[in-house]
Amino acid sequence: MDDKDFEIAKSMNEKLVETSNGLLKSMLLVHCGALVVMIGFISSIITSGQLELSGALESLTHPLIWFCMGILVTLGSMGLAYLTNFALVGDLFSRGAGLDKHSGRWHTMYLVMYISALIGSCASLGIFLGGVLDVRSSILALAAFQHSAP
């Protein structure tokens, strides 16, 4: 690989890192925003006095768990993304120093971290979807509870 190709690869890697970090920050913001909105919704129901504290309120707290799990998975994916880049740099330096034995280890670590970060990012999106569906079912349960209350 000549210097021109190396600079192109380096530039592409920097853009990929920026893009993946932006995506993970956006996912973190979405989960945190959903969590804050749910807490506000629950507190407005409690303070309005329209609902007695019962099983209907318990169903409204389930989505909070989904969004908290989404935050944790996204933070884990951010850590894995950092380790992916760390392993990639280790691989490149090992190859440049002629340490082919160590380069294989770094490359394996890079692949494991890369795939783990990708799975974590997809899982975070799935968890968000699960939280949204749980919000829907909780609101339907709340509506059914209010119609059945005397």
mmCIF file of C-alpha atoms in Angstrom:
data_model
loop_
_atom_site.group_PDB
_atom_site.id
_atom_site.type_symbol
_atom_site.label_atom_id
_atom_site.label_comp_id
_atom_site.label_asym_id
_atom_site.label_seq_id
_atom_site.Cartn_x
_atom_site.Cartn_y
_atom_site.Cartn_z
ATOM 1 C CA MET A 1 0.000 0.000 0.000
ATOM 2 C CA ASP A 2 1.564 3.297 -1.039
ATOM 3 C CA ASP A 3 1.214 6.598 0.824
ATOM 4 C CA LYS A 4 -1.681 7.833 -1.315
ATOM 5 C CA ASP A 5 -3.733 4.681 -0.707
ATOM 6 C CA PHE A 6 -2.904 4.811 2.989
ATOM 7 C CA GLU A 7 -4.126 8.416 3.251
ATOM 8 C CA ILE A 8 -7.356 7.532 1.441
ATOM 9 C CA ALA A 9 -7.944 4.568 3.777
ATOM 10 C CA LYS A 10 -7.136 6.717 6.809
ATOM 11 C CA SER A 11 -9.563 9.423 5.662
ATOM 12 C CA MET A 12 -12.319 6.877 5.034
ATOM 13 C CA ASN A 13 -11.775 5.324 8.464
ATOM 14 C CA GLU A 14 -12.011 8.744 10.140
ATOM 15 C CA LYS A 15 -15.313 9.448 8.365
ATOM 16 C CA LEU A 16 -16.664 6.028 9.327
ATOM 17 C CA VAL A 17 -15.727 6.635 12.958
ATOM 18 C CA GLU A 18 -17.440 10.048 12.915
ATOM 19 C CA THR A 19 -20.563 8.580 11.315
ATOM 20 C CA SER A 20 -20.806 5.628 13.710
ATOM 21 C CA ASN A 21 -20.294 7.892 16.723
ATOM 22 C CA GLY A 22 -23.007 10.223 15.422
ATOM 23 C CA LEU A 23 -25.386 7.302 14.963
ATOM 24 C CA LEU A 24 -24.738 5.978 18.463
ATOM 25 C CA LYS A 25 -25.154 9.443 20.000
ATOM 26 C CA SER A 26 -28.452 9.830 18.135
ATOM 27 C CA MET A 27 -29.667 6.460 19.395
ATOM 28 C CA LEU A 28 -28.709 7.451 22.936
ATOM 29 C CA LEU A 29 -30.608 10.722 22.555
ATOM 30 C CA VAL A 30 -33.702 8.912 21.245
ATOM 31 C CA HIS A 31 -33.744 6.460 24.164
ATOM 32 C CA CYS A 32 -33.186 9.231 26.732
ATOM 33 C CA GLY A 33 -35.874 11.388 25.124
ATOM 34 C CA ALA A 34 -38.381 8.545 25.167
ATOM 35 C CA LEU A 35 -37.571 7.879 28.816
ATOM 36 C CA VAL A 36 -38.111 11.534 29.771
ATOM 37 C CA VAL A 37 -41.383 11.706 27.825
ATOM 38 C CA MET A 38 -42.695 8.558 29.545
ATOM 39 C CA ILE A 39 -41.748 9.893 32.988
ATOM 40 C CA GLY A 40 -43.532 13.168 32.174
ATOM 41 C CA PHE A 41 -46.605 11.303 30.930
ATOM 42 C CA ILE A 42 -46.783 9.154 34.065
ATOM 43 C CA SER A 43 -46.304 12.132 36.380
ATOM 44 C CA SER A 44 -49.023 14.125 34.590
ATOM 45 C CA ILE A 45 -51.462 11.241 35.041
ATOM 46 C CA ILE A 46 -50.577 10.916 38.724
ATOM 47 C CA THR A 47 -50.811 14.657 39.474
ATOM 48 C CA SER A 48 -54.104 15.060 37.593
ATOM 49 C CA GLY A 49 -55.731 12.537 39.917
ATOM 50 C CA GLN A 50 -57.560 10.883 37.032
ATOM 51 C CA LEU A 51 -56.154 7.485 37.807
ATOM 52 C CA GLU A 52 -55.876 5.612 41.046
ATOM 53 C CA LEU A 53 -52.487 4.058 41.694
ATOM 54 C CA SER A 54 -53.197 0.522 40.629
ATOM 55 C CA GLY A 55 -52.293 -2.121 38.076
ATOM 56 C CA ALA A 56 -52.933 0.297 35.216
ATOM 57 C CA LEU A 57 -50.138 2.522 36.469
ATOM 58 C CA GLU A 58 -47.844 -0.478 36.773
ATOM 59 C CA SER A 59 -48.285 -1.227 33.077
ATOM 60 C CA LEU A 60 -47.146 2.322 32.275
ATOM 61 C CA THR A 61 -43.803 1.699 33.972
ATOM 62 C CA HIS A 62 -42.862 -1.274 31.762
ATOM 63 C CA PRO A 63 -41.748 0.905 28.821
ATOM 64 C CA LEU A 64 -39.337 2.678 31.179
ATOM 65 C CA ILE A 65 -37.447 -0.594 31.540
ATOM 66 C CA TRP A 66 -37.227 -0.971 27.766
ATOM 67 C CA PHE A 67 -35.802 2.518 27.303
ATOM 68 C CA CYS A 68 -33.344 2.099 30.190
ATOM 69 C CA MET A 69 -32.127 -1.153 28.623
ATOM 70 C CA GLY A 70 -31.770 0.687 25.319
ATOM 71 C CA ILE A 71 -29.580 3.304 26.994
ATOM 72 C CA LEU A 72 -27.355 0.615 28.500
ATOM 73 C CA VAL A 73 -27.033 -1.306 25.228
ATOM 74 C CA THR A 74 -26.228 1.898 23.324
ATOM 75 C CA LEU A 75 -23.555 2.866 25.861
ATOM 76 C CA GLY A 76 -22.093 -0.633 25.543
ATOM 77 C CA SER A 77 -22.066 -0.259 21.755
ATOM 78 C CA MET A 78 -20.233 3.050 22.121
ATOM 79 C CA GLY A 79 -17.560 1.305 24.186
ATOM 80 C CA LEU A 80 -17.303 -1.484 21.630
ATOM 81 C CA ALA A 81 -16.966 1.070 18.824
ATOM 82 C CA TYR A 82 -14.029 2.624 20.677
ATOM 83 C CA LEU A 83 -12.420 -0.789 21.163
ATOM 84 C CA THR A 84 -12.975 -1.549 17.471
ATOM 85 C CA ASN A 85 -10.950 1.503 16.480
ATOM 86 C CA PHE A 86 -8.315 0.717 19.108
ATOM 87 C CA ALA A 87 -7.893 -2.807 17.726
ATOM 88 C CA LEU A 88 -7.743 -1.500 14.152
ATOM 89 C CA VAL A 89 -4.915 0.879 15.060
ATOM 90 C CA GLY A 90 -3.118 -1.959 16.871
ATOM 91 C CA ASP A 91 -3.481 -4.136 13.781
ATOM 92 C CA LEU A 92 -2.122 -1.421 11.485
ATOM 93 C CA PHE A 93 0.844 -0.666 13.753
ATOM 94 C CA SER A 94 1.661 -4.370 14.146
ATOM 95 C CA ARG A 95 1.682 -4.838 10.388
ATOM 96 C CA GLY A 96 3.786 -1.722 9.879
ATOM 97 C CA ALA A 97 6.329 -2.912 12.451
ATOM 98 C CA GLY A 98 6.546 -6.345 10.825
ATOM 99 C CA LEU A 99 4.960 -8.122 13.795
ATOM 100 C CA ASP A 100 2.729 -10.434 11.768
ATOM 101 C CA LYS A 101 2.222 -12.759 14.747
ATOM 102 C CA HIS A 102 0.656 -9.953 16.788
ATOM 103 C CA SER A 103 -1.177 -8.533 13.796
ATOM 104 C CA GLY A 104 -3.360 -11.645 13.579
ATOM 105 C CA ARG A 105 -4.439 -11.210 17.196
ATOM 106 C CA TRP A 106 -5.239 -7.546 16.676
ATOM 107 C CA HIS A 107 -7.183 -8.339 13.517
ATOM 108 C CA THR A 108 -9.207 -11.023 15.304
ATOM 109 C CA MET A 109 -9.932 -8.593 18.150
ATOM 110 C CA TYR A 110 -10.941 -5.970 15.589
ATOM 111 C CA LEU A 111 -13.420 -8.322 13.905
ATOM 112 C CA VAL A 112 -14.932 -9.460 17.214
ATOM 113 C CA MET A 113 -15.377 -5.878 18.445
ATOM 114 C CA TYR A 114 -16.728 -4.712 15.080
ATOM 115 C CA ILE A 115 -19.356 -7.449 14.896
ATOM 116 C CA SER A 116 -20.269 -6.971 18.573
ATOM 117 C CA ALA A 117 -20.730 -3.215 18.103
ATOM 118 C CA LEU A 118 -22.872 -3.822 15.024
ATOM 119 C CA ILE A 119 -25.044 -6.354 16.864
ATOM 120 C CA GLY A 120 -25.345 -3.974 19.829
ATOM 121 C CA SER A 121 -26.458 -1.126 17.566
ATOM 122 C CA CYS A 122 -29.101 -3.300 15.913
ATOM 123 C CA ALA A 123 -30.216 -4.571 19.330
ATOM 124 C CA SER A 124 -30.603 -0.985 20.521
ATOM 125 C CA LEU A 125 -32.944 -0.245 17.629
ATOM 126 C CA GLY A 126 -34.900 -3.422 18.392
ATOM 127 C CA ILE A 127 -35.158 -2.479 22.055
ATOM 128 C CA PHE A 128 -36.489 0.945 21.094
ATOM 129 C CA LEU A 129 -39.128 -0.679 18.895
ATOM 130 C CA GLY A 130 -40.052 -2.987 21.794
ATOM 131 C CA GLY A 131 -40.389 0.039 24.067
ATOM 132 C CA VAL A 132 -42.627 1.841 21.585
ATOM 133 C CA LEU A 133 -44.868 -1.215 21.238
ATOM 134 C CA ASP A 134 -44.996 -1.528 25.033
ATOM 135 C CA VAL A 135 -46.024 2.146 25.291
ATOM 136 C CA ARG A 136 -48.857 1.425 22.866
ATOM 137 C CA SER A 137 -50.093 -1.597 24.803
ATOM 138 C CA SER A 138 -49.808 0.310 28.096
ATOM 139 C CA ILE A 139 -51.896 3.188 26.779
ATOM 140 C CA LEU A 140 -54.504 0.743 25.468
ATOM 141 C CA ALA A 141 -54.568 -0.956 28.887
ATOM 142 C CA LEU A 142 -54.951 2.448 30.546
ATOM 143 C CA ALA A 143 -57.868 3.323 28.259
ATOM 144 C CA ALA A 144 -59.540 -0.018 28.967
ATOM 145 C CA PHE A 145 -59.042 0.498 32.708
ATOM 146 C CA GLN A 146 -60.618 3.976 32.606
ATOM 147 C CA HIS A 147 -63.648 2.714 30.658
ATOM 148 C CA SER A 148 -64.193 -0.167 33.068
ATOM 149 C CA ALA A 149 -63.813 1.993 36.202
ATOM 150 C CA PRO A 150 -67.106 3.005 37.839
#
